[in-house]
Amino acid sequence: MGDGMTRNLKNSDSYGGIIAKRLSRRAALMGLASTAALTAVPGLLSKSAQAAARGSLRFAELERVYDQTHHVADGYDASILIRWGDPIAPDAAFDPAAVTAESQSKQFGYNCDFLAYMPLPAGSANSEHGLLCVNNEYPGPHVMWPGMTEDDAGAKATEEQVRAMQASWGHSIVEIRKADGLWSYVQNSEYNRRISGLTEMAISGPAVGHPLMKTSADPTGTKVVGTGYNCAGGTTPWGTILTCEEGLSDTFGGDPAKAPDQKLLERYGYDGSDYYGMARVDERRHLDKEPNEPNRFDWVVEIDPYRPGSVPVKRTALGRFAHEGATTVVNKDGRVVVYMGDDDYFEYLYRFVTKGTFNPNDRAANMNLLDEGELSVARFDASGDVHWLPLVHGQNGLTAENGFADQGEVVIKARLAADHVGATPMDRPEDFEASPVNGRVYAVMTKNAKRKPEQVDAANPRAENKTGHILELSPPGEGKDADHAAAAYKWEVFLLGGDPDKPGDAAKYNAGVTANGWIVTPDNIAFDPRGRLWIGTDGANDFGMADGIYGTDTDGEGRAVPRLFFACPTGAEACGPAFTPDGQTMFVSVQHPAEDSETLEMVTTRWPDFVANVPPRPSIVAIVKKGGGEIGS
Ligand code: FEO
Ligand code: CA
Ligand code: CA
């Protein structure tokens, strides 16, 4: 298939893809919720659950369960650490009947996604006292407030409710402590902080001050109010957080046809749909009045959680797209490498390599490392090679005559630049992370039912990919010697999701996967300190199963043999996870419980409180082994 054909199909398919994703999750679930008996089904799939444990994981696999609450493997405790609305300022409280922008700005945000545990003091390996740094991806008005559905909330929400939604997403930082084996958060900590759609942040890198970044409110193109759709993320070796804006395209109104560069808006899905009604309260969110405002979103934002007054910075050198994660590794030569996915149908995998090197002895010296370096995008070849194609002005045809006047324009239009150099369109790239032990890199494709048979390629091997897959990329060298800055790696399929007992799924695992352990729609991944891979899923409800967390080895006989460890309540996806440095606590974000509900009055669960009139609340769960010890060992 030629590139031109790929691009044409891709552009029409990916237009508004993120919107389609957030809506279609609900649409698919509406039918299911009415027919599925949301009760535990222990035993239903247990015939092979007793299969002998393979590899290094030593927990008794959880049996499939899909009900109103969460579940963890026997021998573990999974307790609620913090919920949407929990007060994180001295004078705050949660009243679900009176959620305002002001109250929400002092409370833990909505729809927790990426999370990181950052030890206190900074730079230590303290596993019992630290900062919990959590993305809050998007609001869920139909299960936050009575009287609205997912489809009419944007029109029905009051102006105060719309501002509360803008205050509810972004990022939450909370001090936490473990005492007697139980985690709790510190309500009055000076570290506690909300960063939201209302927070002013700086712009840095090649796009700062660029003509395409200037608006009437910011004629300098150097600062912007707000972040949003903060999905996955990462941490840096110098102890900052990278929170990723996953494409704000449906939060703008106005007529894109009246904007000067309709093609650019279309390539990023900006269609004026104003899904939450934010353009009603935010004049700048009108595409025809402020056509450059979208260019100020869809970036990676760096936050220093150890300095509560610090200004978050949008790091434009990392490119503009619907960022899923941004995970880092220090290369053997000291340069820092960032792996990133663009989560939309037929989008790409990106890599950024810093120009400078990491200085472990001088934190301040690392603070602007992400402003200079080389952005590149992946082309997967059937030969088993993956090539990193530089997105550098003046190279590969990224010149003024092709619409890229300078590097600022390359990063602002990163998707168009990646189209131009011939990157491989993937099945919705989600998390992308290097193993701290074997040095290989794992890239998660959550699913892509839009891929047609003629669009199948080696790295996206199934048409109508409903169950997702994980690729394994191998840089030259192994472990700490892996060269994450190399121009080419090897790659292979790690696993293909789906039911191994259904030939039509064309799933692929290694021997030993049980009826409980096969996965669908992988999304977030994380490595524990031993380098074992933990996979969160988002989309299993469409298959009549709970989303959850699965553990697998990456090497040996337990390689690509996922095993079910944690299950979410109905409607929720499992995000994170993240570990303390000692591997003894796993934190999981349980995002959008009861999202499969038509309205708050008809919620499928009121997890985790189960109290009438208290809405379902996205929450962080802290999992520890009963009696102590490493998770999974
Ligand atoms: Fe927000 Fe890509 O999941
Ligand atoms: Ca995700
Ligand atoms: Ca997700």
XYZ file of N, CA, C and O in Angstrom, residues 186-302:
468
model
N -2.320 13.402 53.037
C -2.205 14.495 54.005
C -2.994 15.687 53.458
O -2.565 16.331 52.505
N -4.141 15.954 54.059
C -5.024 16.993 53.496
C -4.375 18.374 53.493
O -4.604 19.161 52.580
N -3.577 18.667 54.516
C -3.071 20.040 54.661
C -1.638 20.223 54.156
O -1.003 21.218 54.479
N -1.149 19.289 53.369
C 0.250 19.386 52.941
C 0.495 20.598 52.056
O -0.323 20.944 51.198
N 1.659 21.213 52.233
C 2.028 22.357 51.382
C 2.335 21.927 49.949
O 2.383 22.745 49.042
N 2.549 20.623 49.742
C 2.807 20.124 48.384
C 1.522 19.959 47.574
O 1.561 19.878 46.348
N 0.376 19.829 48.270
C -0.868 19.521 47.558
C -1.193 20.616 46.554
O -1.059 21.807 46.847
N -1.641 20.199 45.406
C -1.793 21.182 44.340
C -2.736 20.657 43.267
O -2.713 19.461 42.945
N -3.508 21.539 42.699
C -4.273 21.223 41.486
C -3.738 22.067 40.341
O -3.554 23.282 40.481
N -3.507 21.414 39.223
C -3.148 22.086 37.971
C -4.267 21.711 37.016
O -4.605 20.522 36.897
N -4.892 22.698 36.377
C -6.144 22.394 35.684
C -6.287 23.215 34.411
O -5.335 23.856 33.957
N -7.489 23.221 33.893
C -7.803 24.030 32.721
C -7.763 25.517 33.016
O -7.911 26.333 32.102
N -7.573 25.870 34.300
C -7.566 27.275 34.703
C -6.184 27.761 35.121
O -6.022 28.905 35.535
N -5.169 26.898 35.013
C -3.822 27.234 35.500
C -2.977 27.848 34.377
O -2.921 27.303 33.269
N -2.315 28.956 34.678
C -1.446 29.559 33.658
C -0.142 28.783 33.558
O 0.441 28.398 34.564
N 0.282 28.521 32.336
C 1.543 27.810 32.143
C 2.388 28.442 31.037
O 1.884 29.236 30.246
N 3.661 28.099 31.042
C 4.599 28.676 30.076
C 4.733 27.760 28.870
O 4.439 26.571 28.929
N 5.193 28.346 27.767
C 5.491 27.596 26.538
C 7.005 27.692 26.324
O 7.587 28.763 26.492
N 7.627 26.572 25.977
C 9.065 26.628 25.690
C 9.378 25.743 24.490
O 8.510 25.019 23.999
N 10.612 25.798 24.040
C 11.016 24.968 22.902
C 10.826 25.680 21.576
O 10.597 26.890 21.523
N 10.903 24.939 20.455
C 10.924 25.556 19.127
C 9.680 26.384 18.792
O 9.744 27.257 17.935
N 8.550 26.123 19.446
C 7.324 26.843 19.071
C 7.082 28.091 19.913
O 6.140 28.838 19.637
N 7.915 28.335 20.928
C 7.643 29.509 21.773
C 7.804 30.785 20.944
O 8.751 30.937 20.168
N 6.807 31.655 21.063
C 6.841 32.921 20.342
C 6.594 32.811 18.852
O 6.658 33.799 18.124
N 6.289 31.603 18.374
C 6.050 31.403 16.936
C 4.772 32.133 16.517
O 3.816 32.201 17.300
N 4.732 32.680 15.299
C 3.500 33.365 14.855
C 2.250 32.497 15.005
O 1.172 33.021 15.304
N 2.388 31.176 14.835
C 1.216 30.293 14.929
C 0.787 30.050 16.380
O -0.204 29.368 16.627
N 1.536 30.585 17.345
C 1.191 30.413 18.765
C 0.610 31.695 19.363
O 0.226 31.713 20.529
N 0.531 32.762 18.576
C 0.106 34.054 19.117
C -1.407 34.206 19.032
O -2.016 33.850 18.018
N -1.996 34.752 20.099
C -3.439 35.005 20.133
C -3.665 36.407 20.670
O -2.716 37.055 21.137
N -4.926 36.864 20.647
C -5.141 38.219 21.160
C -4.872 38.315 22.652
O -4.430 39.350 23.136
N -5.095 37.222 23.391
C -4.809 37.260 24.833
C -3.322 37.110 25.111
O -2.846 37.490 26.176
N -2.588 36.524 24.172
C -1.146 36.299 24.361
C -0.407 36.642 23.067
O 0.006 35.767 22.307
N -0.240 37.960 22.803
C 0.413 38.362 21.547
C 1.873 37.934 21.463
O 2.481 38.013 20.397
N 2.431 37.446 22.564
C 3.829 37.003 22.539
C 3.968 35.516 22.220
O 5.065 35.040 21.903
N 2.885 34.740 22.353
C 2.965 33.302 22.106
C 3.869 32.577 23.084
O 4.568 31.621 22.725
N 3.853 33.032 24.336
C 4.780 32.465 25.329
C 4.097 31.851 26.539
O 4.760 31.243 27.377
N 2.786 32.042 26.675
C 2.096 31.487 27.850
C 0.664 31.149 27.469
O 0.128 31.679 26.492
N 0.078 30.256 28.248
C -1.267 29.796 27.910
C -1.986 29.418 29.200
O -1.355 28.932 30.144
N -3.286 29.681 29.234
C -4.080 29.259 30.379
C -4.600 27.857 30.114
O -5.325 27.621 29.150
N -4.184 26.934 30.969
C -4.846 25.642 31.010
C -4.194 24.499 30.268
O -3.398 24.666 29.347
N -4.592 23.309 30.738
C -4.257 22.052 30.121
C -5.564 21.266 30.077
O -6.582 21.749 30.568
N -5.544 20.072 29.508
C -6.775 19.283 29.473
C -6.557 17.939 28.815
O -5.527 17.715 28.174
N -7.515 17.034 29.013
C -7.438 15.665 28.500
C -6.090 15.037 28.858
O -5.413 14.442 28.016
N -5.693 15.213 30.125
C -4.394 14.721 30.582
C -4.486 13.221 30.802
O -4.983 12.749 31.805
N -4.007 12.492 29.821
C -4.228 11.044 29.772
C -3.060 10.330 30.445
O -2.982 10.283 31.660
N -2.154 9.786 29.666
C -1.008 9.133 30.299
C 0.095 10.170 30.522
O -0.130 11.372 30.387
N 1.286 9.706 30.841
C 2.353 10.644 31.157
C 3.643 9.916 31.415
O 3.870 8.813 30.902
N 4.479 10.537 32.212
C 5.744 9.918 32.569
C 6.446 10.748 33.614
O 5.949 11.799 34.042
N 7.599 10.260 34.036
C 8.436 11.018 34.953
C 9.795 11.198 34.298
O 10.147 10.472 33.367
N 10.540 12.181 34.791
C 11.889 12.382 34.260
C 12.917 11.925 35.295
O 12.607 11.840 36.489
N 14.159 11.682 34.851
C 15.205 11.271 35.806
C 15.504 12.352 36.834
O 16.091 12.064 37.865
N 15.125 13.605 36.546
C 15.389 14.686 37.506
C 14.166 14.976 38.388
O 14.111 15.985 39.078
N 13.186 14.080 38.360
C 12.103 14.179 39.335
C 10.996 15.150 38.985
O 10.415 15.781 39.867
N 10.697 15.282 37.692
C 9.516 16.047 37.299
C 8.517 15.106 36.631
O 8.833 13.950 36.324
N 7.317 15.647 36.428
C 6.218 14.887 35.837
C 5.991 15.381 34.419
O 6.034 16.591 34.158
N 5.741 14.458 33.508
C 5.312 14.836 32.160
C 3.844 14.439 32.035
O 3.504 13.252 32.060
N 2.971 15.441 31.961
C 1.548 15.166 31.793
C 1.185 15.446 30.343
O 1.642 16.432 29.752
N 0.406 14.554 29.743
C 0.210 14.590 28.299
C -1.196 15.011 27.918
O -2.173 14.447 28.415
N -1.281 16.007 27.041
C -2.571 16.489 26.544
C -2.978 15.618 25.353
O -2.314 15.617 24.322
N -4.099 14.889 25.525
C -4.452 13.891 24.515
C -5.441 14.441 23.482
O -6.444 13.801 23.171
N -5.185 15.646 22.976
C -6.004 16.132 21.858
C -7.278 16.813 22.329
O -8.260 16.150 22.622
N -7.256 18.154 22.379
C -8.420 18.884 22.911
C -9.427 19.250 21.830
O -10.222 20.164 21.974
N -9.407 18.523 20.725
C -10.144 18.917 19.525
C -11.624 19.145 19.742
O -12.211 20.030 19.123
N -12.263 18.379 20.627
C -13.723 18.534 20.758
C -14.111 19.521 21.856
O -15.265 19.580 22.253
N -13.136 20.302 22.342
C -13.462 21.277 23.389
C -13.454 22.704 22.841
O -13.395 23.657 23.601
N -13.497 22.810 21.521
C -13.548 24.113 20.870
C -14.852 24.228 20.084
O -15.389 23.234 19.592
N -15.334 25.476 19.968
C -16.509 25.749 19.137
C -16.105 26.591 17.932
O -14.924 26.720 17.617
N -17.109 27.161 17.290
C -16.836 27.995 16.124
C -16.740 27.164 14.856
O -16.837 25.932 14.882
N -16.543 27.859 13.752
C -16.596 27.220 12.437
C -15.187 27.045 11.873
O -14.543 28.019 11.470
N -14.694 25.801 11.825
C -13.325 25.608 11.314
C -13.173 26.042 9.864
O -12.074 26.412 9.434
N -14.279 26.036 9.108
C -14.190 26.426 7.688
C -13.846 27.905 7.545
O -13.385 28.341 6.488
N -14.089 28.678 8.594
C -13.773 30.115 8.518
C -12.376 30.422 9.051
O -11.979 31.583 9.111
N -11.656 29.398 9.484
C -10.286 29.613 9.975
C -9.326 29.586 8.796
O -9.606 28.956 7.775
N -8.172 30.262 8.931
C -7.244 30.345 7.797
C -6.622 29.005 7.392
O -6.292 28.825 6.239
N -6.462 28.082 8.333
C -5.830 26.806 7.985
C -6.739 25.650 8.395
O -6.504 24.953 9.386
N -7.773 25.458 7.586
C -8.753 24.421 7.894
C -8.121 23.027 7.850
O -8.482 22.146 8.604
N -7.149 22.865 6.951
C -6.510 21.555 6.807
C -5.797 21.148 8.102
O -5.862 19.997 8.533
N -5.138 22.112 8.726
C -4.437 21.814 9.977
C -5.446 21.444 11.074
O -5.255 20.469 11.798
N -6.524 22.223 11.168
C -7.541 21.905 12.183
C -8.109 20.514 11.959
O -8.298 19.743 12.899
N -8.355 20.193 10.706
C -8.927 18.882 10.386
C -7.977 17.746 10.741
O -8.396 16.728 11.277
N -6.710 17.956 10.451
C -5.724 16.897 10.728
C -5.642 16.604 12.222
O -5.260 15.519 12.642
N -6.003 17.597 13.041
C -5.987 17.420 14.502
C -7.407 17.237 15.057
O -7.606 17.244 16.273
N -8.398 17.111 14.180
C -9.759 16.786 14.619
C -10.576 17.943 15.156
O -11.647 17.728 15.720
N -10.085 19.183 15.007
C -10.834 20.338 15.527
C -12.011 20.636 14.603
O -11.836 21.146 13.507
N -13.214 20.284 15.073
C -14.403 20.396 14.224
C -15.447 21.365 14.778
O -16.539 21.477 14.232
N -15.132 22.034 15.885
C -16.084 22.982 16.460
C -17.187 22.338 17.269
O -18.178 22.996 17.597
N -17.032 21.071 17.635
C -18.144 20.361 18.289
C -18.387 20.813 19.726
O -19.475 20.594 20.255
N -17.430 21.429 20.374
C -17.601 22.009 21.711
C -18.390 21.075 22.628
O -19.434 21.409 23.167
N -17.818 19.928 22.848
C -18.521 18.825 23.509
C -19.014 19.144 24.923
O -20.105 18.745 25.319
N -18.210 19.871 25.696
C -18.600 20.178 27.081
C -19.187 21.582 27.247
O -19.442 22.009 28.367
N -19.345 22.318 26.155
C -19.860 23.685 26.260
C -18.804 24.695 26.698
O -19.137 25.801 27.126
N -17.521 24.322 26.591
C -16.472 25.224 27.083
C -16.358 26.503 26.246
O -15.952 27.547 26.767
N -16.707 26.431 24.967
C -16.639 27.643 24.137
C -17.690 28.667 24.583
O -17.539 29.862 24.308
N -18.710 28.201 25.315
C -19.715 29.143 25.830
C -19.124 30.070 26.883
O -19.594 31.193 27.065
N -18.128 29.584 27.630
C -17.572 30.395 28.711
C -16.168 30.898 28.383
O -15.577 31.629 29.160
N -15.652 30.506 27.234
C -14.255 30.766 26.890
C -14.201 31.282 25.455
O -14.202 30.509 24.503
N -14.144 32.598 25.326
C -14.178 33.228 24.004
C -13.060 32.694 23.096
O -13.224 32.530 21.894
N -11.913 32.409 23.693
C -10.745 31.976 22.899
C -10.955 30.605 22.259
O -10.175 30.191 21.402
N -11.980 29.859 22.718
C -12.204 28.526 22.174
C -13.076 28.555 20.913
O -13.731 27.563 20.594
N -13.121 29.691 20.221
C -13.842 29.771 18.946
C -12.829 29.720 17.817
O -12.017 30.627 17.660
N -12.921 28.672 17.016
C -11.904 28.433 15.989
C -11.830 29.560 14.967
O -10.759 29.842 14.431
N -12.969 30.211 14.701
C -12.943 31.276 13.694
C -12.436 32.593 14.273
O -11.923 33.433 13.548
N -12.545 32.763 15.617
C -12.068 34.020 16.222
C -10.600 33.934 16.644
O -9.865 34.914 16.566
N -10.208 32.781 17.165
C -8.821 32.598 17.631
C -8.245 31.327 17.005
O -8.051 30.317 17.674
N -7.983 31.371 15.704
C -7.570 30.143 15.005
C -6.255 29.559 15.502
O -5.969 28.385 15.250
N -5.430 30.358 16.213
C -4.168 29.804 16.726
C -4.316 29.165 18.109
O -3.383 28.500 18.571
N -5.457 29.363 18.753
C -5.585 28.830 20.118
C -5.405 27.301 20.167
O -4.737 26.797 21.075
N -5.940 26.535 19.211
C -5.697 25.081 19.268
C -4.222 24.709 19.249
O -3.829 23.696 19.827
N -3.397 25.542 18.581
C -1.961 25.225 18.492
C -1.290 25.270 19.853
O -0.162 24.792 20.010
N -1.976 25.822 20.839
C -1.406 25.983 22.179
C -1.781 24.808 23.087
O -1.468 24.786 24.263
N -2.449 23.809 22.490
C -2.805 22.577 23.199
C -2.270 21.370 22.415
O -1.798 21.512 21.296
N -2.417 20.192 23.067
C -1.953 18.918 22.496
C -0.438 18.749 22.612
O 0.218 18.170 21.748
N 0.100 19.235 23.747
C 1.529 19.155 24.017
C 1.795 18.266 25.244
O 0.875 17.877 25.954
N 3.074 18.041 25.499
C 3.522 17.448 26.768
C 3.853 18.602 27.719
O 4.565 19.534 27.336
N 3.333 18.527 28.937
C 3.535 19.588 29.927
C 4.399 19.046 31.067
O 4.102 17.985 31.619
N 5.472 19.781 31.398
C 6.357 19.352 32.486
C 5.999 20.094 33.769
O 5.857 21.315 33.782
